[in-house]
Amino acid sequence: MSTQHWIGVDLGGTKILAGIFDDDFRLLARAKQLTDAESGAEAVFRQIQAAVQDLFRQTNVDPSSVRGMGLGIPGQVDPRIGKVRYAPNLDWKDLELSKVIPPDWKWPVVFENDVRMGTYGEFRHGAASGTRNALGIFVGTGVGGGIIVNGELYSGFNFNAGEIGHIVLHWRRGSTLESIAGRRYQMKRAKKLLDDAPKRVRREWKGIDLKQVKSSQLAEMYQDDDPVAVTLVDDAAKALGAAVGSMVNFLNPEVIVIGGGVATALGDSFLERIWEIAQRYILPGASDGVRCVPAALKDDSGIYGAAAYAKAQGNGKK
Amino acid sequence: MSTQHWIGVDLGGTKILAGIFDDDFRLLARAKQLTDAESGAEAVFRQIQAAVQDLFRQTNVDPSSVRGMGLGIPGQVDPRIGKVRYAPNLDWKDLELSKVIPPDWKWPVVFENDVRMGTYGEFRHGAASGTRNALGIFVGTGVGGGIIVNGELYSGFNFNAGEIGHIVLHWRRGSTLESIAGRRYQMKRAKKLLDDAPKRVRREWKGIDLKQVKSSQLAEMYQDDDPVAVTLVDDAAKALGAAVGSMVNFLNPEVIVIGGGVATALGDSFLERIWEIAQRYILPGASDGVRCVPAALKDDSGIYGAAAYAKAQGNGKK
């Protein structure tokens, strides 16, 4: 049995995912908890604690063999001062993490934004492994991203880098990528589109709670040629294509990894579409040898990334 | 007298600028030549040669004390294989640089894209000195840029990184930053705007060759409230503001340096405008401590950058 273990936690607004890895980064066990954000940060950390204990129970790993833990947080994190500046889905603001960490965690804990952790997971153990420069784009309720530069996670001056959802794609109206391709905004737009849609279409959407629509549901309706779903998904592909093309020109990564619920549910044809649209904008030669690929670790990008980041930080690398 | 010297050359489509620096990076002399692109690459290198000899003449520096030369080239450069892939203004394609370098240059010569060299100059000796993460944007006939990450020039996977002129700012039409803020495109648009402009305005523009308009001329007309110039400059500010805002979110540099003919001619108020517009798009906290400043070295960014890059490469750094 391995004598060193690493824990990765992916803290989301609705669920907590935790994983424990041996030193060869085999995933030994996963644990899941629903996030009770309403009860406050301490309650959330008790839930993370429960997930971690579940990992130990499943594997019989001795807690003293844990060398580090990474924690991906859905918001703006400042690792220098150990603070979450703002995490809207958890309703956290200026939270000092040292105050909420359970006292029996004897291992070092490192924090980063959840999407940057997911990108790092794909870079170290997923679709971008073996490269030195990568861009991760995760399309879900919102749109987030992460940047790998020269083999390290790049956080930027204010620990904000990678926020590709907030690049402007319409300079007059100010529309951002997220406001076109993120599910929260897509559903706002669905409401408007349905007002003008024929009865047949409105009937299909009847009974669907627009605030709770799942990616798989949207993908299914798209495949069934529902005109509202087709408009939303086609526009998302166009906007993502423009963003990917822009970034091949500007950041010029070796690989672009696209993940998140919507992208995963829509599958390879959605990715091919995005890449095809991106080509319209890419400068001659700029995409030579560049690949646009789906995230390989699916829901586990975050836990892989968090654990791998904890290990890299322990070794003085990023 | 310093025993080590560095030469920087900024090769443009219309002029060649060369500078020689001592080891403390004092600029000892500058030399200028017009670029005769039509006579081919060898002729251009003879002109660079003439500029370099001019530097030696002016300073009495012994050529054997030159430790390195940097050369900024207006196009796509692949330093790994010593090739210029494409330089439209010079009409160069797949040019092997080793074949055109004068045999009496006994010092190492390093190549990079001219705008990346300019960004490096501002980073090492200009407006971004002292920082570790910077973005340079140069607004002229076209719009180019350069990225400094963790204290090094970042070239990307295909030596293409920094091409901010080619990010998409209108996802439906496909308009790029350059197609709104670059002078070549601005003048195409001026032609259309003038067709619909009142006689008084057309009279002002009469006799102006739209292909030869200088930045200073455009700035002057803008300050005189010429409606065509106002539209062009206001839209350029809006587009640059959207691009800067996007990049504070996505790349999150510590400083954004804006240079180039148009920006310099329009002065500080243009920059303030861009920064003000950028704020509309910037995520809370992402621009804390971030500065948007004018290029400090003006026309000399390129020669400072090329010489400093040659020195850094000689020391194994970028």
PDB file of N, CA, C and O in Angstrom, chain B residues 92-137:
ATOM      1  N   TRP B  92       7.625  38.809 -47.285  1.00  0.00           N
ATOM      2  CA  TRP B  92       8.489  37.660 -47.010  1.00  0.00           C
ATOM      3  C   TRP B  92       7.611  36.467 -46.673  1.00  0.00           C
ATOM      4  O   TRP B  92       6.641  36.572 -45.942  1.00  0.00           O
ATOM      5  N   LYS B  93       8.011  35.317 -47.186  1.00  0.00           N
ATOM      6  CA  LYS B  93       7.318  34.083 -46.839  1.00  0.00           C
ATOM      7  C   LYS B  93       8.337  32.973 -46.681  1.00  0.00           C
ATOM      8  O   LYS B  93       9.173  32.778 -47.564  1.00  0.00           O
ATOM      9  N   ASP B  94       8.283  32.278 -45.548  1.00  0.00           N
ATOM     10  CA  ASP B  94       9.213  31.171 -45.270  1.00  0.00           C
ATOM     11  C   ASP B  94      10.660  31.538 -45.560  1.00  0.00           C
ATOM     12  O   ASP B  94      11.369  30.824 -46.276  1.00  0.00           O
ATOM     13  N   LEU B  95      11.068  32.669 -45.008  1.00  0.00           N
ATOM     14  CA  LEU B  95      12.442  33.141 -45.222  1.00  0.00           C
ATOM     15  C   LEU B  95      13.371  32.540 -44.159  1.00  0.00           C
ATOM     16  O   LEU B  95      13.142  32.702 -42.954  1.00  0.00           O
ATOM     17  N   GLU B  96      14.413  31.870 -44.602  1.00  0.00           N
ATOM     18  CA  GLU B  96      15.412  31.346 -43.663  1.00  0.00           C
ATOM     19  C   GLU B  96      16.389  32.459 -43.328  1.00  0.00           C
ATOM     20  O   GLU B  96      17.161  32.910 -44.187  1.00  0.00           O
ATOM     21  N   LEU B  97      16.394  32.865 -42.081  1.00  0.00           N
ATOM     22  CA  LEU B  97      17.174  34.063 -41.739  1.00  0.00           C
ATOM     23  C   LEU B  97      18.682  33.827 -41.818  1.00  0.00           C
ATOM     24  O   LEU B  97      19.426  34.752 -42.141  1.00  0.00           O
ATOM     25  N   SER B  98      19.116  32.610 -41.575  1.00  0.00           N
ATOM     26  CA  SER B  98      20.565  32.349 -41.604  1.00  0.00           C
ATOM     27  C   SER B  98      21.149  32.662 -42.989  1.00  0.00           C
ATOM     28  O   SER B  98      22.322  32.981 -43.119  1.00  0.00           O
ATOM     29  N   LYS B  99      20.312  32.587 -44.012  1.00  0.00           N
ATOM     30  CA  LYS B  99      20.793  32.809 -45.381  1.00  0.00           C
ATOM     31  C   LYS B  99      20.981  34.282 -45.730  1.00  0.00           C
ATOM     32  O   LYS B  99      21.610  34.602 -46.736  1.00  0.00           O
ATOM     33  N   VAL B 100      20.384  35.165 -44.932  1.00  0.00           N
ATOM     34  CA  VAL B 100      20.455  36.586 -45.295  1.00  0.00           C
ATOM     35  C   VAL B 100      21.236  37.426 -44.283  1.00  0.00           C
ATOM     36  O   VAL B 100      21.428  38.630 -44.486  1.00  0.00           O
ATOM     37  N   ILE B 101      21.704  36.806 -43.207  1.00  0.00           N
ATOM     38  CA  ILE B 101      22.474  37.562 -42.215  1.00  0.00           C
ATOM     39  C   ILE B 101      23.874  37.866 -42.757  1.00  0.00           C
ATOM     40  O   ILE B 101      24.562  36.959 -43.226  1.00  0.00           O
ATOM     41  N   PRO B 102      24.285  39.126 -42.722  1.00  0.00           N
ATOM     42  CA  PRO B 102      25.614  39.487 -43.217  1.00  0.00           C
ATOM     43  C   PRO B 102      26.715  38.681 -42.506  1.00  0.00           C
ATOM     44  O   PRO B 102      26.651  38.508 -41.283  1.00  0.00           O
ATOM     45  N   PRO B 103      27.701  38.219 -43.260  1.00  0.00           N
ATOM     46  CA  PRO B 103      28.736  37.352 -42.669  1.00  0.00           C
ATOM     47  C   PRO B 103      29.596  38.053 -41.616  1.00  0.00           C
ATOM     48  O   PRO B 103      30.175  37.384 -40.764  1.00  0.00           O
ATOM     49  N   ASP B 104      29.656  39.393 -41.657  1.00  0.00           N
ATOM     50  CA  ASP B 104      30.515  40.046 -40.663  1.00  0.00           C
ATOM     51  C   ASP B 104      29.802  40.337 -39.342  1.00  0.00           C
ATOM     52  O   ASP B 104      30.368  40.979 -38.465  1.00  0.00           O
ATOM     53  N   TRP B 105      28.555  39.833 -39.171  1.00  0.00           N
ATOM     54  CA  TRP B 105      27.928  39.920 -37.850  1.00  0.00           C
ATOM     55  C   TRP B 105      28.426  38.719 -37.041  1.00  0.00           C
ATOM     56  O   TRP B 105      27.929  37.596 -37.190  1.00  0.00           O
ATOM     57  N   LYS B 106      29.392  38.983 -36.193  1.00  0.00           N
ATOM     58  CA  LYS B 106      30.024  37.866 -35.471  1.00  0.00           C
ATOM     59  C   LYS B 106      29.278  37.553 -34.174  1.00  0.00           C
ATOM     60  O   LYS B 106      29.602  36.611 -33.475  1.00  0.00           O
ATOM     61  N   TRP B 107      28.311  38.401 -33.831  1.00  0.00           N
ATOM     62  CA  TRP B 107      27.578  38.229 -32.567  1.00  0.00           C
ATOM     63  C   TRP B 107      26.324  37.368 -32.782  1.00  0.00           C
ATOM     64  O   TRP B 107      25.832  37.250 -33.899  1.00  0.00           O
ATOM     65  N   PRO B 108      25.790  36.790 -31.683  1.00  0.00           N
ATOM     66  CA  PRO B 108      24.532  36.038 -31.807  1.00  0.00           C
ATOM     67  C   PRO B 108      23.371  36.969 -32.167  1.00  0.00           C
ATOM     68  O   PRO B 108      23.308  38.100 -31.668  1.00  0.00           O
ATOM     69  N   VAL B 109      22.487  36.506 -33.034  1.00  0.00           N
ATOM     70  CA  VAL B 109      21.319  37.293 -33.434  1.00  0.00           C
ATOM     71  C   VAL B 109      20.056  36.525 -33.025  1.00  0.00           C
ATOM     72  O   VAL B 109      19.919  35.347 -33.345  1.00  0.00           O
ATOM     73  N   VAL B 110      19.156  37.187 -32.275  1.00  0.00           N
ATOM     74  CA  VAL B 110      17.876  36.555 -31.930  1.00  0.00           C
ATOM     75  C   VAL B 110      16.729  37.304 -32.602  1.00  0.00           C
ATOM     76  O   VAL B 110      16.806  38.513 -32.816  1.00  0.00           O
ATOM     77  N   PHE B 111      15.700  36.560 -32.950  1.00  0.00           N
ATOM     78  CA  PHE B 111      14.566  37.110 -33.673  1.00  0.00           C
ATOM     79  C   PHE B 111      13.296  36.983 -32.865  1.00  0.00           C
ATOM     80  O   PHE B 111      13.132  36.027 -32.133  1.00  0.00           O
ATOM     81  N   GLU B 112      12.403  37.882 -33.065  1.00  0.00           N
ATOM     82  CA  GLU B 112      11.051  37.744 -32.526  1.00  0.00           C
ATOM     83  C   GLU B 112      10.150  38.689 -33.305  1.00  0.00           C
ATOM     84  O   GLU B 112      10.618  39.527 -34.060  1.00  0.00           O
ATOM     85  N   ASN B 113       8.884  38.515 -33.103  1.00  0.00           N
ATOM     86  CA  ASN B 113       7.901  39.431 -33.674  1.00  0.00           C
ATOM     87  C   ASN B 113       8.146  40.850 -33.142  1.00  0.00           C
ATOM     88  O   ASN B 113       8.497  41.024 -31.975  1.00  0.00           O
ATOM     89  N   ASP B 114       7.983  41.853 -33.987  1.00  0.00           N
ATOM     90  CA  ASP B 114       8.305  43.237 -33.596  1.00  0.00           C
ATOM     91  C   ASP B 114       7.467  43.747 -32.418  1.00  0.00           C
ATOM     92  O   ASP B 114       7.978  44.468 -31.554  1.00  0.00           O
ATOM     93  N   VAL B 115       6.200  43.378 -32.371  1.00  0.00           N
ATOM     94  CA  VAL B 115       5.348  43.887 -31.297  1.00  0.00           C
ATOM     95  C   VAL B 115       5.677  43.192 -29.968  1.00  0.00           C
ATOM     96  O   VAL B 115       5.652  43.814 -28.906  1.00  0.00           O
ATOM     97  N   ARG B 116       6.029  41.901 -30.051  1.00  0.00           N
ATOM     98  CA  ARG B 116       6.469  41.220 -28.827  1.00  0.00           C
ATOM     99  C   ARG B 116       7.764  41.859 -28.324  1.00  0.00           C
ATOM    100  O   ARG B 116       7.956  42.037 -27.124  1.00  0.00           O
ATOM    101  N   MET B 117       8.649  42.227 -29.249  1.00  0.00           N
ATOM    102  CA  MET B 117       9.890  42.911 -28.856  1.00  0.00           C
ATOM    103  C   MET B 117       9.561  44.264 -28.199  1.00  0.00           C
ATOM    104  O   MET B 117      10.151  44.634 -27.189  1.00  0.00           O
ATOM    105  N   GLY B 118       8.603  44.981 -28.771  1.00  0.00           N
ATOM    106  CA  GLY B 118       8.207  46.273 -28.203  1.00  0.00           C
ATOM    107  C   GLY B 118       7.645  46.114 -26.798  1.00  0.00           C
ATOM    108  O   GLY B 118       7.953  46.885 -25.882  1.00  0.00           O
ATOM    109  N   THR B 119       6.818  45.080 -26.615  1.00  0.00           N
ATOM    110  CA  THR B 119       6.267  44.791 -25.290  1.00  0.00           C
ATOM    111  C   THR B 119       7.397  44.469 -24.314  1.00  0.00           C
ATOM    112  O   THR B 119       7.409  44.947 -23.174  1.00  0.00           O
ATOM    113  N   TYR B 120       8.367  43.690 -24.793  1.00  0.00           N
ATOM    114  CA  TYR B 120       9.492  43.330 -23.931  1.00  0.00           C
ATOM    115  C   TYR B 120      10.293  44.572 -23.541  1.00  0.00           C
ATOM    116  O   TYR B 120      10.741  44.698 -22.399  1.00  0.00           O
ATOM    117  N   GLY B 121      10.445  45.495 -24.479  1.00  0.00           N
ATOM    118  CA  GLY B 121      11.142  46.749 -24.185  1.00  0.00           C
ATOM    119  C   GLY B 121      10.447  47.538 -23.082  1.00  0.00           C
ATOM    120  O   GLY B 121      11.080  48.013 -22.134  1.00  0.00           O
ATOM    121  N   GLU B 122       9.128  47.641 -23.186  1.00  0.00           N
ATOM    122  CA  GLU B 122       8.361  48.353 -22.155  1.00  0.00           C
ATOM    123  C   GLU B 122       8.432  47.624 -20.818  1.00  0.00           C
ATOM    124  O   GLU B 122       8.427  48.239 -19.755  1.00  0.00           O
ATOM    125  N   PHE B 123       8.504  46.294 -20.890  1.00  0.00           N
ATOM    126  CA  PHE B 123       8.581  45.482 -19.676  1.00  0.00           C
ATOM    127  C   PHE B 123       9.943  45.632 -18.989  1.00  0.00           C
ATOM    128  O   PHE B 123      10.028  45.812 -17.777  1.00  0.00           O
ATOM    129  N   ARG B 124      11.017  45.612 -19.765  1.00  0.00           N
ATOM    130  CA  ARG B 124      12.338  45.674 -19.150  1.00  0.00           C
ATOM    131  C   ARG B 124      12.795  47.100 -18.837  1.00  0.00           C
ATOM    132  O   ARG B 124      13.485  47.342 -17.856  1.00  0.00           O
ATOM    133  N   HIS B 125      12.444  48.058 -19.707  1.00  0.00           N
ATOM    134  CA  HIS B 125      13.001  49.399 -19.543  1.00  0.00           C
ATOM    135  C   HIS B 125      11.972  50.514 -19.674  1.00  0.00           C
ATOM    136  O   HIS B 125      12.352  51.674 -19.791  1.00  0.00           O
ATOM    137  N   GLY B 126      10.689  50.177 -19.688  1.00  0.00           N
ATOM    138  CA  GLY B 126       9.694  51.225 -19.901  1.00  0.00           C
ATOM    139  C   GLY B 126       8.572  51.205 -18.873  1.00  0.00           C
ATOM    140  O   GLY B 126       8.802  51.032 -17.669  1.00  0.00           O
ATOM    141  N   ALA B 127       7.344  51.340 -19.373  1.00  0.00           N
ATOM    142  CA  ALA B 127       6.186  51.568 -18.509  1.00  0.00           C
ATOM    143  C   ALA B 127       5.814  50.366 -17.641  1.00  0.00           C
ATOM    144  O   ALA B 127       5.103  50.523 -16.654  1.00  0.00           O
ATOM    145  N   ALA B 128       6.269  49.172 -18.004  1.00  0.00           N
ATOM    146  CA  ALA B 128       5.906  47.985 -17.215  1.00  0.00           C
ATOM    147  C   ALA B 128       7.090  47.446 -16.431  1.00  0.00           C
ATOM    148  O   ALA B 128       7.029  46.333 -15.909  1.00  0.00           O
ATOM    149  N   SER B 129       8.160  48.255 -16.315  1.00  0.00           N
ATOM    150  CA  SER B 129       9.327  47.703 -15.617  1.00  0.00           C
ATOM    151  C   SER B 129       9.005  47.540 -14.138  1.00  0.00           C
ATOM    152  O   SER B 129       8.245  48.301 -13.545  1.00  0.00           O
ATOM    153  N   GLY B 130       9.536  46.498 -13.543  1.00  0.00           N
ATOM    154  CA  GLY B 130       9.249  46.201 -12.139  1.00  0.00           C
ATOM    155  C   GLY B 130       8.073  45.266 -11.948  1.00  0.00           C
ATOM    156  O   GLY B 130       7.808  44.825 -10.834  1.00  0.00           O
ATOM    157  N   THR B 131       7.344  44.962 -13.014  1.00  0.00           N
ATOM    158  CA  THR B 131       6.212  44.037 -12.887  1.00  0.00           C
ATOM    159  C   THR B 131       6.651  42.645 -13.341  1.00  0.00           C
ATOM    160  O   THR B 131       7.743  42.467 -13.866  1.00  0.00           O
ATOM    161  N   ARG B 132       5.757  41.668 -13.148  1.00  0.00           N
ATOM    162  CA  ARG B 132       6.068  40.295 -13.593  1.00  0.00           C
ATOM    163  C   ARG B 132       5.063  39.806 -14.637  1.00  0.00           C
ATOM    164  O   ARG B 132       5.334  38.859 -15.348  1.00  0.00           O
ATOM    165  N   ASN B 133       3.918  40.488 -14.705  1.00  0.00           N
ATOM    166  CA  ASN B 133       2.859  40.075 -15.627  1.00  0.00           C
ATOM    167  C   ASN B 133       2.293  41.308 -16.323  1.00  0.00           C
ATOM    168  O   ASN B 133       1.745  42.186 -15.673  1.00  0.00           O
ATOM    169  N   ALA B 134       2.442  41.349 -17.632  1.00  0.00           N
ATOM    170  CA  ALA B 134       2.024  42.554 -18.347  1.00  0.00           C
ATOM    171  C   ALA B 134       1.432  42.199 -19.702  1.00  0.00           C
ATOM    172  O   ALA B 134       1.683  41.129 -20.255  1.00  0.00           O
ATOM    173  N   LEU B 135       0.632  43.127 -20.196  1.00  0.00           N
ATOM    174  CA  LEU B 135       0.071  43.001 -21.541  1.00  0.00           C
ATOM    175  C   LEU B 135       0.396  44.291 -22.287  1.00  0.00           C
ATOM    176  O   LEU B 135       0.132  45.382 -21.786  1.00  0.00           O
ATOM    177  N   GLY B 136       0.998  44.173 -23.459  1.00  0.00           N
ATOM    178  CA  GLY B 136       1.270  45.325 -24.313  1.00  0.00           C
ATOM    179  C   GLY B 136       0.286  45.339 -25.475  1.00  0.00           C
ATOM    180  O   GLY B 136       0.015  44.297 -26.072  1.00  0.00           O
ATOM    181  N   ILE B 137      -0.286  46.519 -25.761  1.00  0.00           N
ATOM    182  CA  ILE B 137      -1.177  46.658 -26.910  1.00  0.00           C
ATOM    183  C   ILE B 137      -0.662  47.828 -27.743  1.00  0.00           C
ATOM    184  O   ILE B 137      -0.505  48.936 -27.212  1.00  0.00           O
TER     185      ILE B 137
END
